[in-house]
PDB file of C-alpha atoms in Angstrom:
ATOM      1  CA  MET K1409       2.236  -9.904  -9.492  1.00 68.00           C
ATOM      2  CA  GLU K1410       0.387  -7.684  -7.112  1.00 78.00           C
ATOM      3  CA  GLU K1411       0.419  -6.399  -3.572  1.00 88.00           C
ATOM      4  CA  LYS K1412      -2.407  -5.610  -1.198  1.00 95.00           C
ATOM      5  CA  LEU K1413      -2.995  -2.093   0.049  1.00 97.00           C
ATOM      6  CA  VAL K1414      -4.280  -2.238   3.623  1.00 98.00           C
ATOM      7  CA  LEU K1415      -5.495   0.367   6.091  1.00 98.00           C
ATOM      8  CA  VAL K1416      -3.159   0.574   9.074  1.00 98.00           C
ATOM      9  CA  THR K1417      -3.112   2.868  12.082  1.00 98.00           C
ATOM     10  CA  THR K1418      -0.990   3.717  15.073  1.00 98.00           C
ATOM     11  CA  ASP K1419      -4.133   3.511  17.250  1.00 97.00           C
ATOM     12  CA  PRO K1420      -4.651  -0.081  18.424  1.00 96.00           C
ATOM     13  CA  GLU K1421      -8.302   0.705  19.297  1.00 95.00           C
ATOM     14  CA  ALA K1422      -9.317   2.063  15.858  1.00 94.00           C
ATOM     15  CA  LYS K1423     -12.319   0.326  14.306  1.00 95.00           C
ATOM     16  CA  ARG K1424     -12.809   2.515  11.237  1.00 94.00           C
ATOM     17  CA  LEU K1425     -11.124   5.157   9.119  1.00 94.00           C
ATOM     18  CA  GLU K1426     -10.753   8.281  11.269  1.00 92.00           C
ATOM     19  CA  GLU K1427     -10.711  11.239   8.907  1.00 92.00           C
ATOM     20  CA  ALA K1428      -9.003  13.601  11.381  1.00 92.00           C
ATOM     21  CA  SER K1429      -5.836  11.477  11.493  1.00 94.00           C
ATOM     22  CA  TYR K1430      -6.015   9.945   8.007  1.00 97.00           C
ATOM     23  CA  VAL K1431      -3.139  10.421   5.578  1.00 97.00           C
ATOM     24  CA  TYR K1432      -4.133   9.850   1.954  1.00 97.00           C
ATOM     25  CA  MET K1433      -1.499   8.085  -0.107  1.00 97.00           C
ATOM     26  CA  ASP K1434      -2.009   8.533  -3.866  1.00 96.00           C
ATOM     27  CA  TRP K1435      -1.612   5.026  -5.249  1.00 95.00           C
ATOM     28  CA  GLY K1436      -2.844   6.040  -8.707  1.00 93.00           C
ATOM     29  CA  PRO K1437      -6.174   6.487 -10.491  1.00 94.00           C
ATOM     30  CA  ASP K1438      -7.511   2.960  -9.907  1.00 93.00           C
ATOM     31  CA  PHE K1439      -6.947   3.256  -6.178  1.00 95.00           C
ATOM     32  CA  GLY K1440      -8.443   6.749  -6.182  1.00 95.00           C
ATOM     33  CA  ARG K1441     -11.658   5.546  -7.827  1.00 96.00           C
ATOM     34  CA  GLN K1442     -12.027   2.564  -5.500  1.00 96.00           C
ATOM     35  CA  HIS K1443     -11.194   4.692  -2.464  1.00 97.00           C
ATOM     36  CA  ASP K1444     -13.782   7.314  -3.444  1.00 96.00           C
ATOM     37  CA  MET K1445     -16.444   4.613  -3.879  1.00 97.00           C
ATOM     38  CA  ASN K1446     -15.768   3.232  -0.389  1.00 97.00           C
ATOM     39  CA  PHE K1447     -15.162   6.556   1.361  1.00 96.00           C
ATOM     40  CA  PRO K1448     -17.144   9.174  -0.597  1.00 95.00           C
ATOM     41  CA  ASP K1449     -17.256  11.682   2.269  1.00 94.00           C
ATOM     42  CA  VAL K1450     -13.596  11.465   3.308  1.00 94.00           C
ATOM     43  CA  ALA K1451     -11.546  14.530   2.406  1.00 90.00           C
ATOM     44  CA  PRO K1452      -8.112  14.125   4.035  1.00 90.00           C
ATOM     45  CA  ASP K1453      -6.170  17.253   4.927  1.00 89.00           C
ATOM     46  CA  LEU K1454      -2.843  15.612   4.143  1.00 95.00           C
ATOM     47  CA  SER K1455      -1.822  13.558   1.118  1.00 95.00           C
ATOM     48  CA  PHE K1456       1.410  12.103  -0.214  1.00 97.00           C
ATOM     49  CA  ASP K1457       2.518  10.565  -3.480  1.00 93.00           C
ATOM     50  CA  LEU K1458       5.563   8.727  -2.108  1.00 95.00           C
ATOM     51  CA  GLY K1459       4.757   5.677   0.019  1.00 94.00           C
ATOM     52  CA  PRO K1460       7.900   5.571   2.199  1.00 95.00           C
ATOM     53  CA  LEU K1461       7.532   9.274   3.032  1.00 97.00           C
ATOM     54  CA  ALA K1462       3.847   8.855   3.970  1.00 97.00           C
ATOM     55  CA  LEU K1463       4.578   5.757   6.057  1.00 98.00           C
ATOM     56  CA  GLY K1464       7.396   7.559   7.860  1.00 97.00           C
ATOM     57  CA  TYR K1465       5.059  10.436   8.621  1.00 97.00           C
ATOM     58  CA  VAL K1466       2.374   8.143  10.067  1.00 98.00           C
ATOM     59  CA  LEU K1467       4.944   6.311  12.187  1.00 98.00           C
ATOM     60  CA  ALA K1468       6.426   9.569  13.511  1.00 97.00           C
ATOM     61  CA  SER K1469       3.240  11.593  13.969  1.00 96.00           C
ATOM     62  CA  GLY K1470       0.527   8.993  14.406  1.00 97.00           C
ATOM     63  CA  GLY K1471      -2.498   8.423  12.251  1.00 97.00           C
ATOM     64  CA  SER K1472      -3.572   6.013   9.578  1.00 97.00           C
ATOM     65  CA  GLY K1473      -3.282   5.365   5.868  1.00 98.00           C
ATOM     66  CA  TYR K1474      -3.344   2.776   3.124  1.00 98.00           C
ATOM     67  CA  PHE K1475       0.028   1.148   2.510  1.00 97.00           C
ATOM     68  CA  ARG K1476       1.499  -1.919   0.813  1.00 95.00           C
ATOM     69  CA  MET K1477       1.276  -4.960   3.071  1.00 95.00           C
ATOM     70  CA  SER K1478       4.933  -5.831   2.474  1.00 92.00           C
ATOM     71  CA  ALA K1479       5.969  -2.370   3.703  1.00 95.00           C
ATOM     72  CA  VAL K1480       3.914  -2.484   6.900  1.00 97.00           C
ATOM     73  CA  GLU K1481       4.482  -6.126   7.917  1.00 97.00           C
ATOM     74  CA  PRO K1482       7.559  -5.365  10.054  1.00 97.00           C
ATOM     75  CA  HIS K1483       5.695  -2.534  11.798  1.00 98.00           C
ATOM     76  CA  LEU K1484       2.687  -4.769  12.419  1.00 98.00           C
ATOM     77  CA  ALA K1485       4.946  -7.426  13.919  1.00 98.00           C
ATOM     78  CA  ALA K1486       6.641  -4.819  16.134  1.00 98.00           C
ATOM     79  CA  GLY K1487       3.286  -3.454  17.344  1.00 97.00           C
ATOM     80  CA  GLU K1488       3.950   0.004  15.861  1.00 98.00           C
ATOM     81  CA  LEU K1489       1.019  -0.306  13.449  1.00 98.00           C
ATOM     82  CA  HIS K1490      -2.285  -2.164  13.535  1.00 98.00           C
ATOM     83  CA  LEU K1491      -4.611  -3.315  10.770  1.00 98.00           C
ATOM     84  CA  VAL K1492      -7.982  -1.603  10.935  1.00 97.00           C
ATOM     85  CA  PRO K1493     -10.495  -4.473  10.948  1.00 95.00           C
ATOM     86  CA  ASP K1494     -13.173  -4.892   8.280  1.00 95.00           C
ATOM     87  CA  MET K1495     -11.773  -2.172   6.015  1.00 97.00           C
ATOM     88  CA  PRO K1496     -11.528  -2.679   2.250  1.00 97.00           C
ATOM     89  CA  GLN K1497      -8.231  -3.888   0.857  1.00 97.00           C
ATOM     90  CA  TYR K1498      -7.114  -2.984  -2.638  1.00 96.00           C
ATOM     91  CA  SER K1499      -4.946  -4.706  -5.222  1.00 93.00           C
ATOM     92  CA  TYR K1500      -1.827  -2.875  -6.268  1.00 89.00           C
ATOM     93  CA  PRO K1501      -0.263  -4.388  -9.393  1.00 81.00           C
ATOM     94  CA  VAL K1502       3.492  -4.574  -9.782  1.00 74.00           C
ATOM     95  CA  TYR K1503       4.881  -3.831 -13.238  1.00 72.00           C
ATOM     96  CA  SER K1504       8.258  -4.244 -14.856  1.00 74.00           C
ATOM     97  CA  VAL K1505       9.475  -2.207 -17.793  1.00 80.00           C
ATOM     98  CA  ARG K1506      11.922  -3.363 -20.401  1.00 78.00           C
ATOM     99  CA  SER K1507      13.239  -2.227 -23.723  1.00 82.00           C
ATOM    100  CA  ALA K1508      11.579  -3.612 -26.829  1.00 83.00           C
ATOM    101  CA  ASN K1509      15.103  -4.599 -27.908  1.00 86.00           C
ATOM    102  CA  SER K1510      15.813  -6.686 -24.799  1.00 83.00           C
ATOM    103  CA  GLU K1511      17.022 -10.207 -25.365  1.00 86.00           C
ATOM    104  CA  GLU K1512      14.641 -12.866 -24.063  1.00 83.00           C
ATOM    105  CA  SER K1513      17.622 -14.835 -22.746  1.00 86.00           C
ATOM    106  CA  VAL K1514      18.147 -11.999 -20.253  1.00 83.00           C
ATOM    107  CA  VAL K1515      14.537 -10.921 -19.637  1.00 81.00           C
ATOM    108  CA  GLY K1516      13.164 -14.415 -18.895  1.00 84.00           C
ATOM    109  CA  PRO K1517      15.550 -15.207 -16.023  1.00 87.00           C
ATOM    110  CA  ALA K1518      15.248 -11.664 -14.652  1.00 81.00           C
ATOM    111  CA  LEU K1519      11.444 -11.936 -14.480  1.00 78.00           C
ATOM    112  CA  ALA K1520      11.694 -15.400 -12.937  1.00 82.00           C
ATOM    113  CA  GLY K1521      14.001 -13.981 -10.259  1.00 80.00           C
ATOM    114  CA  LEU K1522      11.611 -11.104  -9.536  1.00 74.00           C
ATOM    115  CA  ARG K1523       8.703 -13.535  -9.228  1.00 74.00           C
ATOM    116  CA  ALA K1524      10.696 -15.733  -6.839  1.00 77.00           C
ATOM    117  CA  ILE K1525      11.571 -12.733  -4.677  1.00 70.00           C
ATOM    118  CA  SER K1526       7.954 -11.532  -4.610  1.00 66.00           C
ATOM    119  CA  GLU K1527       6.745 -14.982  -3.574  1.00 67.00           C
ATOM    120  CA  GLY K1528       9.321 -15.169  -0.797  1.00 64.00           C
ATOM    121  CA  HIS K1529      11.344 -17.998  -2.330  1.00 55.00           C
ATOM    122  CA  ILE K1530      14.563 -15.976  -2.268  1.00 53.00           C
ATOM    123  CA  GLU K1531      15.886 -13.834   0.585  1.00 51.00           C
ATOM    124  CA  THR K1532      16.232 -10.164  -0.376  1.00 43.00           C
TER     125      THR K1532
END
């Protein structure tokens, strides 16, 4: 399972990443490497390592940042955020952790339920 990280902004006219209002969200080393390859000269003044906090900041103060598509969809629909066109999108894998001693009779159905939720087959 994976999500897409997309560049969104509060400015409906934005056509590119505007460094002055850009909030960097640390989505891990893979994202950091890909981000640096696409935006080698961008050095944001503000960074976060907690997605909901960063998104709340952008919504309250304005600006842009990379966020999970599932987190920004309601804000896109409400017109609070806008996708920045022609910007790279990144994969963000979703992991689950379990004990090595877990019983497969429990783990199998739990993973199936998580997959169904992620694919939108079950209301959350």
